[in-house]
Short mmCIF file of C-alpha atoms and ligand atoms in Angstrom, two decimals:
data_model
loop_
_atom_site.label_atom_id
_atom_site.label_comp_id
_atom_site.label_asym_id
_atom_site.label_seq_id
_atom_site.Cartn_x
_atom_site.Cartn_y
_atom_site.Cartn_z
CA MET M 1 -26.68 -37.88 62.11
CA ASN M 2 -25.25 -41.02 63.56
CA ARG M 3 -24.00 -40.54 67.24
CA SER M 4 -23.40 -44.30 68.36
CA SER M 5 -20.43 -45.15 70.42
CA TYR M 6 -17.72 -47.68 69.90
CA ASP M 7 -14.53 -48.95 71.64
CA LEU M 8 -12.78 -48.73 68.36
CA ALA M 9 -13.48 -46.93 65.12
CA VAL M 10 -11.26 -48.21 62.06
CA VAL M 11 -10.75 -46.10 59.17
CA GLY M 12 -10.04 -48.37 56.09
CA ALA M 13 -11.23 -51.94 55.26
CA GLY M 14 -8.06 -53.08 53.64
CA PRO M 15 -6.02 -56.10 55.10
CA ALA M 16 -5.14 -53.96 58.23
CA GLY M 17 -8.71 -52.72 58.97
CA MET M 18 -10.29 -55.95 58.07
CA ALA M 19 -7.99 -57.98 60.47
CA ALA M 20 -8.01 -55.23 63.24
CA ALA M 21 -11.80 -55.55 63.23
CA SER M 22 -11.78 -59.36 63.40
CA GLU M 23 -9.40 -59.19 66.23
CA ALA M 24 -11.61 -56.67 67.99
CA SER M 25 -14.60 -58.80 67.76
CA ALA M 26 -12.80 -61.70 69.05
CA LEU M 27 -11.68 -59.59 72.21
CA GLY M 28 -15.00 -58.47 72.83
CA LEU M 29 -14.37 -54.72 71.63
CA LYS M 30 -17.45 -52.80 70.06
CA ALA M 31 -15.88 -51.89 66.68
CA VAL M 32 -17.04 -50.02 63.48
CA VAL M 33 -15.14 -49.95 60.33
CA LEU M 34 -15.52 -47.26 57.61
CA ASP M 35 -14.36 -47.24 54.16
CA GLU M 36 -15.20 -45.02 51.16
CA LYS M 37 -15.06 -48.03 48.77
CA PRO M 38 -18.32 -49.92 48.05
CA GLY M 39 -16.83 -53.24 49.44
CA PRO M 40 -14.15 -54.41 51.62
CA GLY M 41 -10.39 -55.42 50.47
CA GLY M 42 -8.60 -52.25 50.39
CA GLN M 43 -6.13 -51.89 47.41
CA ILE M 44 -4.72 -55.27 47.05
CA TYR M 45 -8.20 -57.07 47.37
CA HIS M 46 -10.15 -54.25 45.52
CA ALA M 47 -13.50 -55.76 44.27
CA ILE M 48 -12.71 -59.18 45.71
CA THR M 49 -16.42 -59.62 46.70
CA ALA M 50 -17.44 -59.41 42.89
CA PRO M 51 -18.86 -62.55 41.30
CA ARG M 52 -15.89 -64.94 40.52
CA THR M 53 -15.05 -66.38 37.20
CA SER M 54 -12.21 -68.73 36.41
CA ALA M 55 -11.00 -66.08 33.85
CA ARG M 56 -10.79 -63.25 36.34
CA ASP M 57 -9.17 -65.56 38.83
CA ALA M 58 -6.49 -66.60 36.43
CA VAL M 59 -5.75 -62.76 35.58
CA LEU M 60 -5.60 -61.46 39.19
CA GLY M 61 -3.71 -64.60 40.45
CA PRO M 62 -3.45 -66.44 43.87
CA ASP M 63 -2.22 -63.63 45.90
CA TYR M 64 -5.44 -61.67 45.15
CA LEU M 65 -7.60 -64.75 46.06
CA GLY M 66 -5.56 -65.17 49.18
CA GLY M 67 -7.67 -62.31 50.45
CA LEU M 68 -10.84 -64.31 50.72
CA PRO M 69 -10.59 -65.92 53.96
CA LEU M 70 -9.55 -62.44 55.63
CA VAL M 71 -12.70 -60.91 53.82
CA ASP M 72 -14.97 -63.76 54.97
CA ALA M 73 -13.70 -63.48 58.66
CA PHE M 74 -14.19 -59.86 58.62
CA THR M 75 -17.80 -59.99 57.27
CA HIS M 76 -18.66 -62.56 59.89
CA SER M 77 -16.81 -60.69 62.80
CA GLY M 78 -19.86 -58.75 63.94
CA ALA M 79 -17.97 -55.48 63.49
CA ASP M 80 -20.33 -52.59 62.16
CA TYR M 81 -19.23 -52.10 58.60
CA ARG M 82 -19.94 -48.85 56.87
CA SER M 83 -19.14 -48.84 53.11
CA GLY M 84 -19.11 -45.81 50.97
CA ALA M 85 -18.26 -43.79 54.12
CA THR M 86 -15.41 -41.18 53.53
CA VAL M 87 -13.92 -40.19 56.75
CA TRP M 88 -13.13 -36.59 56.65
CA GLN M 89 -12.24 -35.86 60.27
CA ILE M 90 -10.78 -37.73 63.15
CA SER M 91 -10.39 -36.60 66.76
CA GLU M 92 -10.30 -37.95 70.43
CA ASP M 93 -14.06 -37.87 70.25
CA GLY M 94 -14.24 -40.34 67.15
CA VAL M 95 -14.78 -39.95 63.59
CA SER M 96 -16.84 -37.85 61.19
CA TYR M 97 -17.80 -39.32 57.87
CA ALA M 98 -19.91 -38.42 54.75
CA GLY M 99 -21.84 -41.14 53.11
CA ALA M 100 -25.00 -41.90 51.29
CA ASP M 101 -26.76 -42.56 54.59
CA GLY M 102 -26.12 -38.95 55.54
CA GLY M 103 -22.91 -39.76 57.22
CA GLY M 104 -22.28 -38.31 60.80
CA ASP M 105 -20.30 -38.35 63.78
CA ILE M 106 -19.37 -41.61 65.48
CA ALA M 107 -17.99 -41.51 69.06
CA ALA M 108 -15.06 -43.82 69.95
CA SER M 109 -12.47 -44.27 72.65
CA ARG M 110 -9.80 -45.19 70.19
CA VAL M 111 -9.34 -44.34 66.50
CA LEU M 112 -7.38 -46.73 64.18
CA VAL M 113 -6.15 -45.06 61.02
CA ALA M 114 -5.57 -48.20 58.28
CA THR M 115 -6.00 -45.84 55.28
CA GLY M 116 -3.16 -47.62 53.26
CA ALA M 117 -0.68 -46.51 50.62
CA MET M 118 -0.81 -44.27 47.76
CA GLU M 119 1.46 -44.28 44.80
CA ARG M 120 4.32 -41.95 44.84
CA PRO M 121 3.65 -38.99 42.35
CA TYR M 122 5.73 -39.32 39.05
CA PRO M 123 5.73 -35.92 37.54
CA LEU M 124 7.16 -35.76 34.24
CA PRO M 125 6.42 -33.57 31.03
CA GLY M 126 3.04 -34.64 29.61
CA TRP M 127 1.93 -36.57 32.75
CA THR M 128 -1.41 -34.72 32.94
CA LEU M 129 -2.43 -35.74 29.47
CA PRO M 130 -5.64 -37.88 28.87
CA GLY M 131 -4.58 -41.47 28.44
CA VAL M 132 -1.83 -41.30 31.15
CA MET M 133 -2.70 -42.91 34.58
CA THR M 134 -0.75 -44.65 37.38
CA ALA M 135 -0.38 -48.36 37.02
CA GLY M 136 -2.31 -48.74 40.36
CA ALA M 137 -5.14 -46.84 38.67
CA ALA M 138 -4.91 -49.17 35.62
CA GLN M 139 -4.93 -52.19 38.03
CA LEU M 140 -8.05 -50.83 39.80
CA LEU M 141 -9.91 -50.61 36.55
CA LEU M 142 -8.88 -54.06 35.62
CA LYS M 143 -9.93 -55.41 39.14
CA GLY M 144 -13.23 -53.44 39.54
CA SER M 145 -14.52 -53.38 35.98
CA GLY M 146 -12.30 -55.74 33.77
CA LEU M 147 -11.14 -52.67 31.76
CA LEU M 148 -7.80 -53.15 29.74
CA ALA M 149 -6.00 -50.86 27.40
CA ASP M 150 -4.08 -52.62 24.60
CA ASP M 151 -0.52 -51.38 23.71
CA ALA M 152 0.16 -49.52 26.81
CA VAL M 153 3.61 -48.30 27.84
CA PHE M 154 4.51 -48.88 31.51
CA ILE M 155 7.04 -46.47 32.87
CA GLY M 156 8.84 -46.34 36.09
CA THR M 157 9.85 -48.73 38.96
CA GLY M 158 8.80 -50.85 41.72
CA PRO M 159 7.17 -54.39 42.14
CA LEU M 160 3.59 -53.06 41.55
CA LEU M 161 4.76 -51.96 38.10
CA TYR M 162 5.76 -55.46 37.12
CA LEU M 163 2.79 -57.00 38.86
CA VAL M 164 0.35 -54.94 36.83
CA ALA M 165 2.04 -55.69 33.75
CA VAL M 166 2.00 -59.48 34.41
CA GLN M 167 -1.86 -59.20 35.26
CA TYR M 168 -2.15 -57.46 32.08
CA LEU M 169 -0.41 -60.33 30.10
CA ASN M 170 -2.59 -62.87 31.89
CA ALA M 171 -5.57 -60.90 30.58
CA GLY M 172 -4.27 -61.36 27.03
CA ALA M 173 -3.36 -57.73 26.51
CA ARG M 174 -0.35 -56.63 24.43
CA ILE M 175 1.98 -54.32 26.24
CA GLU M 176 4.02 -51.76 23.82
CA ALA M 177 6.94 -51.61 26.11
CA ILE M 178 7.96 -51.26 29.75
CA ILE M 179 10.44 -48.51 30.36
CA ASP M 180 12.28 -49.34 33.64
CA THR M 181 13.66 -46.27 35.17
CA ALA M 182 15.53 -47.79 38.07
CA SER M 183 19.11 -46.71 38.14
CA PRO M 184 21.94 -49.31 37.92
CA ALA M 185 23.40 -47.91 41.17
CA ALA M 186 20.21 -49.16 42.97
CA LYS M 187 21.05 -52.88 42.24
CA TRP M 188 24.57 -52.32 44.05
CA ALA M 189 22.89 -50.41 46.91
CA ALA M 190 20.50 -53.43 47.42
CA LEU M 191 22.87 -56.39 46.92
CA PRO M 192 24.05 -56.29 50.57
CA HIS M 193 20.63 -56.93 51.72
CA LEU M 194 19.93 -59.85 49.50
CA PRO M 195 20.85 -62.48 52.09
CA MET M 196 18.48 -61.10 54.58
CA ALA M 197 15.69 -60.94 51.86
CA LEU M 198 16.37 -64.55 51.00
CA ARG M 199 15.17 -65.58 54.47
CA GLN M 200 11.79 -64.83 52.79
CA SER M 201 12.70 -66.43 49.54
CA GLY M 202 9.10 -66.73 48.27
CA TYR M 203 9.09 -62.99 47.55
CA ILE M 204 12.38 -63.13 45.39
CA ALA M 205 10.95 -66.25 43.72
CA LYS M 206 7.77 -64.45 43.00
CA GLY M 207 9.56 -61.58 41.35
CA LEU M 208 11.90 -63.69 39.30
CA ARG M 209 8.71 -65.68 37.97
CA MET M 210 7.14 -62.32 36.99
CA LEU M 211 10.18 -61.20 35.15
CA ALA M 212 10.50 -64.36 33.44
CA GLN M 213 6.89 -64.37 32.28
CA ILE M 214 7.44 -60.77 30.73
CA ARG M 215 10.51 -61.95 29.10
CA ARG M 216 8.67 -65.01 27.68
CA SER M 217 5.96 -62.77 26.53
CA GLY M 218 8.38 -60.87 24.09
CA THR M 219 7.37 -57.69 25.75
CA LYS M 220 10.14 -54.93 25.07
CA VAL M 221 11.83 -53.95 28.41
CA ILE M 222 13.96 -50.76 28.02
CA HIS M 223 16.54 -49.90 30.61
CA GLY M 224 18.68 -46.67 30.86
CA ALA M 225 15.96 -44.23 29.53
CA LYS M 226 16.51 -40.56 30.67
CA ASP M 227 14.55 -37.20 30.44
CA ILE M 228 11.39 -39.24 29.50
CA ALA M 229 8.59 -37.04 28.36
CA LEU M 230 5.09 -37.67 27.00
CA GLU M 231 3.82 -35.94 23.95
CA GLY M 232 0.20 -35.44 22.59
CA GLU M 233 -2.43 -32.70 22.13
CA GLU M 234 -5.90 -33.97 22.82
CA ARG M 235 -4.33 -37.20 24.68
CA VAL M 236 -0.92 -38.84 24.98
CA ALA M 237 0.45 -39.76 21.52
CA ALA M 238 4.02 -40.79 22.19
CA VAL M 239 6.66 -41.30 24.65
CA THR M 240 10.11 -39.97 24.16
CA TRP M 241 13.48 -40.39 25.95
CA ARG M 242 17.18 -40.02 25.64
CA GLN M 243 18.94 -43.51 25.46
CA GLY M 244 22.59 -44.53 26.52
CA ALA M 245 25.70 -42.80 26.45
CA SER M 246 25.06 -41.02 23.06
CA GLY M 247 22.03 -39.42 24.48
CA GLN M 248 20.27 -40.12 21.30
CA ARG M 249 16.43 -39.20 21.43
CA ARG M 250 14.09 -42.07 20.96
CA ARG M 251 10.32 -42.02 20.30
CA LEU M 252 7.52 -44.51 20.80
CA GLU M 253 4.12 -44.03 19.64
CA CYS M 254 1.17 -45.09 22.18
CA ARG M 255 -2.26 -44.22 23.42
CA HIS M 256 -1.94 -45.23 27.03
CA VAL M 257 0.85 -44.71 29.41
CA PHE M 258 0.90 -46.31 32.95
CA LEU M 259 3.31 -44.31 35.45
CA HIS M 260 4.56 -45.90 38.77
CA GLN M 261 7.46 -45.27 41.14
CA GLY M 262 6.56 -47.03 44.23
CA VAL M 263 4.19 -46.65 47.01
CA VAL M 264 4.28 -44.38 49.93
CA PRO M 265 2.13 -44.14 53.28
CA ASN M 266 -0.89 -41.82 52.77
CA PRO M 267 -0.01 -39.37 55.59
CA ASN M 268 -2.79 -36.85 55.45
CA MET M 269 -5.16 -38.34 58.10
CA THR M 270 -2.39 -38.93 60.81
CA MET M 271 -0.89 -35.45 59.89
CA ALA M 272 -4.00 -33.68 60.11
CA ALA M 273 -4.69 -35.14 63.50
CA ARG M 274 -1.12 -33.54 64.65
CA ALA M 275 0.38 -36.85 65.35
CA ALA M 276 4.37 -36.71 65.19
CA HIS M 277 5.90 -37.81 62.03
CA GLN M 278 9.34 -38.71 60.71
CA TRP M 279 11.12 -38.78 57.43
CA ASP M 280 12.06 -42.29 56.41
CA GLU M 281 15.58 -42.00 54.37
CA VAL M 282 15.12 -45.41 52.95
CA GLN M 283 11.53 -45.57 51.86
CA LEU M 284 11.85 -41.88 51.10
CA CYS M 285 8.50 -40.82 52.57
CA TRP M 286 6.84 -39.31 55.73
CA VAL M 287 5.90 -42.04 58.19
CA VAL M 288 3.77 -41.55 61.53
CA ASP M 289 5.88 -42.22 64.57
CA ARG M 290 4.52 -45.26 66.39
CA ASP M 291 5.49 -48.03 68.65
CA THR M 292 5.57 -51.83 67.85
CA HIS M 293 1.73 -51.95 68.26
CA GLY M 294 0.90 -48.74 66.17
CA ARG M 295 0.31 -46.43 69.21
CA THR M 296 1.04 -42.86 67.90
CA SER M 297 2.08 -39.77 69.87
CA LEU M 298 -1.63 -39.19 70.47
CA PRO M 299 -3.11 -41.39 73.15
CA TRP M 300 -6.41 -42.01 71.20
CA LEU M 301 -4.88 -42.65 67.91
CA LEU M 302 -3.44 -45.81 66.49
CA ALA M 303 -2.07 -46.51 62.95
CA ALA M 304 -1.57 -49.78 61.07
CA GLY M 305 -0.94 -51.25 57.47
CA ASP M 306 0.91 -49.60 54.68
CA GLY M 307 -0.41 -46.03 55.88
CA ALA M 308 1.79 -46.35 58.78
CA GLY M 309 4.89 -47.50 56.82
CA ILE M 310 5.20 -49.73 53.73
CA GLY M 311 5.35 -53.38 54.61
CA GLY M 312 2.94 -55.22 52.11
CA ALA M 313 -0.39 -57.05 52.57
CA LYS M 314 0.81 -59.68 55.20
CA VAL M 315 2.42 -56.95 57.47
CA ALA M 316 -0.56 -54.74 57.03
CA GLU M 317 -2.75 -57.59 58.45
CA LEU M 318 -0.58 -58.45 61.07
CA SER M 319 -0.15 -54.75 62.29
CA GLY M 320 -4.02 -54.30 62.37
CA ARG M 321 -4.37 -57.15 64.95
CA LEU M 322 -1.43 -55.58 67.07
CA ALA M 323 -3.10 -52.18 67.09
CA THR M 324 -6.28 -53.85 68.26
CA LEU M 325 -4.34 -55.73 71.14
CA ALA M 326 -2.86 -52.35 72.01
CA ALA M 327 -6.32 -50.67 72.04
CA ALA M 328 -7.92 -53.46 74.19
CA HIS M 329 -4.84 -53.47 76.67
CA ASP M 330 -4.98 -49.62 76.89
CA LEU M 331 -8.73 -49.76 77.44
CA GLY M 332 -8.47 -52.04 80.39
CA ARG M 333 -10.04 -55.01 78.36
CA LEU M 334 -7.05 -57.18 78.03
CA ASP M 335 -4.53 -57.85 80.82
CA ALA M 336 -1.03 -57.52 80.59
CA ALA M 337 -0.12 -61.18 80.41
CA ALA M 338 -2.71 -61.96 77.62
CA PHE M 339 -1.50 -58.92 75.87
CA ALA M 340 2.15 -60.18 75.80
CA ALA M 341 1.14 -63.65 74.94
CA ARG M 342 -0.96 -62.66 71.99
CA SER M 343 1.49 -60.12 70.66
CA ALA M 344 4.63 -62.18 70.67
CA PRO M 345 3.75 -64.43 67.61
CA LEU M 346 2.44 -61.57 65.76
CA LEU M 347 5.61 -59.58 66.28
CA ARG M 348 7.77 -62.37 65.18
CA ARG M 349 5.92 -62.92 61.91
CA ILE M 350 6.17 -59.19 61.23
CA GLY M 351 9.85 -59.42 61.67
CA ALA M 352 10.11 -62.38 59.14
CA GLU M 353 7.71 -60.51 56.61
CA MET M 354 9.82 -57.43 56.98
CA ALA M 355 12.97 -59.37 55.94
CA PRO M 356 12.81 -58.43 52.16
CA ARG M 357 12.10 -54.78 52.64
CA PRO M 358 15.51 -53.18 52.84
CA PHE M 359 16.59 -55.09 49.70
CA LEU M 360 13.31 -54.24 47.84
CA ASP M 361 13.25 -50.58 49.00
CA ARG M 362 16.88 -50.10 47.72
CA LEU M 363 16.46 -52.09 44.45
CA TYR M 364 13.43 -49.99 43.54
CA ARG M 365 14.65 -46.62 44.69
CA PRO M 366 13.47 -44.09 42.11
CA ALA M 367 16.31 -41.98 40.35
CA ASP M 368 16.75 -38.64 42.10
CA THR M 369 15.82 -36.82 38.96
CA ASP M 370 12.54 -38.64 38.83
CA LEU M 371 11.75 -37.93 42.41
CA ALA M 372 12.60 -33.95 41.65
CA PRO M 373 12.00 -33.38 37.96
CA GLN M 374 14.43 -30.95 36.37
CA ASP M 375 12.14 -29.72 33.58
CA GLU M 376 10.89 -26.16 34.51
CA ALA M 377 7.29 -26.75 32.69
CA THR M 378 6.64 -29.94 34.45
CA ILE M 379 3.27 -29.45 36.57
CA LEU M 380 3.84 -30.69 40.07
CA CYS M 381 0.58 -29.62 41.68
CA ARG M 382 -2.08 -30.85 39.38
CA CYS M 383 -4.95 -29.28 41.27
CA GLU M 384 -3.47 -25.74 41.10
CA GLU M 385 -1.49 -26.44 38.04
CA VAL M 386 1.81 -25.30 39.58
CA ARG M 387 4.99 -25.87 37.65
CA ARG M 388 8.45 -26.77 38.73
CA GLY M 389 9.63 -23.19 37.34
CA ALA M 390 7.25 -21.54 39.75
CA VAL M 391 8.56 -23.49 42.66
CA ALA M 392 12.12 -22.50 41.59
CA ASP M 393 11.10 -18.89 41.40
CA ALA M 394 9.68 -18.92 44.85
CA VAL M 395 12.53 -20.62 46.45
CA ALA M 396 15.06 -18.16 44.73
CA GLU M 397 12.66 -15.22 46.35
CA GLY M 398 13.38 -16.91 49.81
CA CYS M 399 10.41 -19.53 50.20
CA PRO M 400 11.74 -21.91 52.82
CA GLY M 401 9.27 -24.75 52.61
CA PRO M 402 6.00 -26.33 51.44
CA ASN M 403 3.68 -24.42 53.81
CA GLN M 404 5.17 -20.94 52.69
CA LEU M 405 4.85 -22.21 49.08
CA LYS M 406 1.22 -22.29 49.45
CA SER M 407 1.35 -18.36 49.89
CA PHE M 408 3.52 -17.99 46.78
CA THR M 409 1.91 -20.49 44.56
CA ARG M 410 -1.22 -22.30 46.05
CA ALA M 411 0.52 -25.49 45.68
CA GLY M 412 -1.05 -28.18 47.90
CA MET M 413 -4.31 -26.05 48.19
CA GLY M 414 -6.61 -27.78 46.01
CA PRO M 415 -9.21 -30.55 46.60
CA CYS M 416 -6.55 -33.41 46.91
CA GLN M 417 -4.83 -31.24 49.90
CA GLY M 418 -1.46 -32.30 48.58
CA ARG M 419 -1.64 -35.94 48.26
CA MET M 420 -0.67 -35.76 44.56
CA CYS M 421 2.05 -33.26 44.94
CA GLY M 422 3.45 -33.39 48.49
CA HIS M 423 6.31 -35.77 48.01
CA SER M 424 7.21 -33.90 44.78
CA ILE M 425 7.07 -30.47 46.15
CA GLY M 426 9.43 -31.47 49.14
CA ALA M 427 11.82 -33.16 46.64
CA VAL M 428 12.16 -30.23 44.52
CA ILE M 429 12.62 -27.76 47.41
CA SER M 430 15.28 -30.15 48.62
CA ASP M 431 16.90 -30.32 45.26
CA LEU M 432 16.83 -26.49 44.74
CA SER M 433 17.95 -25.55 48.31
CA GLY M 434 20.28 -28.31 48.88
CA ARG M 435 18.56 -29.10 52.51
CA SER M 436 17.33 -32.51 53.33
CA ALA M 437 13.79 -33.66 52.73
CA ALA M 438 13.42 -34.09 56.42
CA ASP M 439 14.59 -30.54 57.01
CA VAL M 440 12.33 -29.17 54.21
CA GLY M 441 9.22 -30.84 55.76
CA TYR M 442 5.56 -31.41 54.55
CA PHE M 443 2.58 -29.42 54.08
CA ARG M 444 0.86 -28.65 57.38
CA LEU M 445 -2.51 -30.54 56.83
CA ARG M 446 -5.94 -29.84 58.35
CA MET M 447 -9.35 -31.53 58.51
CA PRO M 448 -11.35 -32.20 56.41
CA VAL M 449 -8.80 -34.50 54.93
CA LYS M 450 -11.33 -35.18 51.81
CA PRO M 451 -13.31 -32.77 49.90
CA VAL M 452 -16.68 -32.63 51.35
CA THR M 453 -19.86 -30.50 50.97
CA LEU M 454 -21.43 -28.45 53.66
CA GLY M 455 -24.34 -30.70 53.14
CA ASP M 456 -21.99 -33.66 54.30
CA ILE M 457 -20.92 -31.74 57.15
CA GLY M 458 -24.45 -31.05 58.15
CA GLY M 459 -25.34 -34.78 57.75
CA MET M 460 -27.76 -34.40 54.83
CA THR M 461 -28.83 -37.63 53.20
CA HIS M 462 -28.71 -37.91 49.30
CA ALA M 463 -32.66 -38.04 49.42
CA GLN M 464 -32.57 -34.73 51.27
CA ARG M 465 -30.34 -33.13 48.86
CA GLU M 466 -32.40 -34.01 46.00
CA ASP M 467 -35.44 -32.61 47.75
CA SER M 468 -33.73 -29.25 48.61
C1 FAD R 501 -3.25 -48.50 43.94
C2 FAD R 501 -2.50 -49.61 44.61
C3 FAD R 501 -2.63 -50.96 44.14
C4 FAD R 501 -2.00 -51.84 44.96
N1 FAD R 501 -2.12 -53.14 44.49
C5 FAD R 501 -1.48 -54.10 45.19
C6 FAD R 501 -1.37 -55.31 44.67
O1 FAD R 501 -2.13 -55.80 43.62
N2 FAD R 501 -0.80 -56.40 45.31
C7 FAD R 501 0.04 -56.18 46.48
O2 FAD R 501 0.68 -57.03 47.07
N3 FAD R 501 -0.12 -54.87 46.95
C8 FAD R 501 -0.73 -53.84 46.35
N4 FAD R 501 -0.78 -52.64 46.87
C9 FAD R 501 0.11 -52.26 48.14
C10 FAD R 501 -0.96 -52.51 49.16
O3 FAD R 501 -1.54 -51.26 49.41
C11 FAD R 501 -1.02 -53.40 49.91
O4 FAD R 501 0.15 -53.72 50.76
C12 FAD R 501 -2.12 -53.63 51.07
O5 FAD R 501 -3.53 -53.41 50.38
C13 FAD R 501 -1.98 -52.67 52.29
O6 FAD R 501 -3.17 -52.83 53.07
P1 FAD R 501 -3.74 -51.67 54.07
O7 FAD R 501 -4.88 -52.35 54.90
O8 FAD R 501 -2.70 -51.06 54.78
O9 FAD R 501 -4.45 -50.54 53.04
P2 FAD R 501 -5.22 -50.65 51.88
O10 FAD R 501 -5.42 -52.02 51.37
O11 FAD R 501 -4.82 -49.50 50.85
O12 FAD R 501 -6.58 -50.20 52.55
C14 FAD R 501 -6.93 -48.94 52.91
C15 FAD R 501 -8.47 -48.60 52.76
O13 FAD R 501 -8.63 -47.45 53.47
C16 FAD R 501 -9.73 -46.77 52.70
N5 FAD R 501 -9.66 -45.29 52.95
C17 FAD R 501 -8.48 -44.32 52.75
N6 FAD R 501 -9.02 -43.07 53.15
C18 FAD R 501 -10.09 -43.03 53.48
C19 FAD R 501 -10.87 -42.27 54.01
N7 FAD R 501 -10.59 -41.07 54.29
N8 FAD R 501 -12.30 -42.72 54.54
C20 FAD R 501 -12.69 -43.88 54.34
N9 FAD R 501 -11.85 -44.92 53.81
C21 FAD R 501 -10.53 -44.46 53.39
C22 FAD R 501 -9.40 -47.03 51.15
O14 FAD R 501 -10.56 -46.86 50.53
C23 FAD R 501 -8.88 -48.46 51.43
O15 FAD R 501 -9.82 -49.43 51.17
C24 FAD R 501 -1.32 -51.56 46.08
C25 FAD R 501 -1.08 -50.18 46.42
C26 FAD R 501 -1.88 -49.28 45.76
C27 FAD R 501 -1.65 -47.72 46.37
#
């Protein structure tokens, strides 16, 4: 059992967590960083410390390699880094984690949650078939293991869908088709925000370059698809959809499908800690209430990065630094003048980096029917196999929200604790009841936030488990 004591415990070694730890060391704070992955980098820089080859560099692109200095600074920061450490509980006393070393409790004066984003669930008929995964999962396989699936169909909307498609093309894979589900109305809603987005024209130029590369590759891009469904027995065999005004049903055979409709903050840890959250009507997700420096409604808890609100990797890095400044100031280790002086340039850069967000969030807004699927047989909660029809029955019987739905159906009570279904369940109840998503609310979450064994909680090492 590990009971060392730290000024700051950081959960997550993505851009936010790595930057926070580097800043902590520069300020003389004793910091520990825990991440369940085997190496630092988070989602964007997943497996960045793997041996480099020119082929891999060319596939993953310059933005991926741009993470190397950050990882290098983190590695040399002097912060205590625990890889393969799954944090299952946080509190005002610190964090509890499970890991190969036996895990344990780590006392810390402040806890910074930098657990990043997750892909918004995209439930549609057949999405649980083998051969179907999220675009982000396909990307992790590419980054981590160099695995590719030829002739995949990409379905959905959002910058990450196109980024993964481009990385696939860079790797020499053939893409069967991209079915872009963004509604035409989204473009009109985004347009007024284009001038502000152009203040950071690099993002727009990058997006246009990706679209041009996909066009040049000859990949089929299909717009206006409705009622998309995946077919197959043992595994996915085809995608079908209704096209255009005639509503004619089309069919495309395939063996792999990658789904994606944007990323949302992973709210499980901050919600389970009982920090205040609110519904973001533009990003269509729950976000933790926080000030400019990531201080939440709980005095011991800070939040940074995409887990606290989607802003991308640069904003994650900057917000990690700001949260550490706040921790240092609040612990009496940084005076008010230094706190203000160090914060000002970071806040300015965050303002600039966030300029394209209102445009991007509206341009890639998922269609309402994709957020809340209409087909009765579509599974919403994968862990407990709860279908939309069961949710509709419960709402018709008077079930008012996700928490009561647990008693009706067990939705959200499986190992993922609602991570995979929370947003879809909220959207479907909102759709069925005519109430806003904010009013419907989210699951009431509890620790442990990750599935752990009694051995993990008791702090057994792997060797002890094998002996017992
Ligand atoms: C699947 C996926 C792929 C993405 N790929 C890209 C990309 O290629 N390019 C891009 O620009 N943006 C990408 N993004 C968006 C992206 O997340 C970045 O904006 C950036 O990585 C955010 O940094 P962060 O530090 O906030 O979180 P992350 O980079 O997500 O890091 C969070 C870290 O927290 C760890 N963690 C989470 N829960 C626990 C726990 N309970 N215990 C221990 N550790 C925990 C995770 O293992 C992870 O390493 C991706 C998002 C997702 C969901």
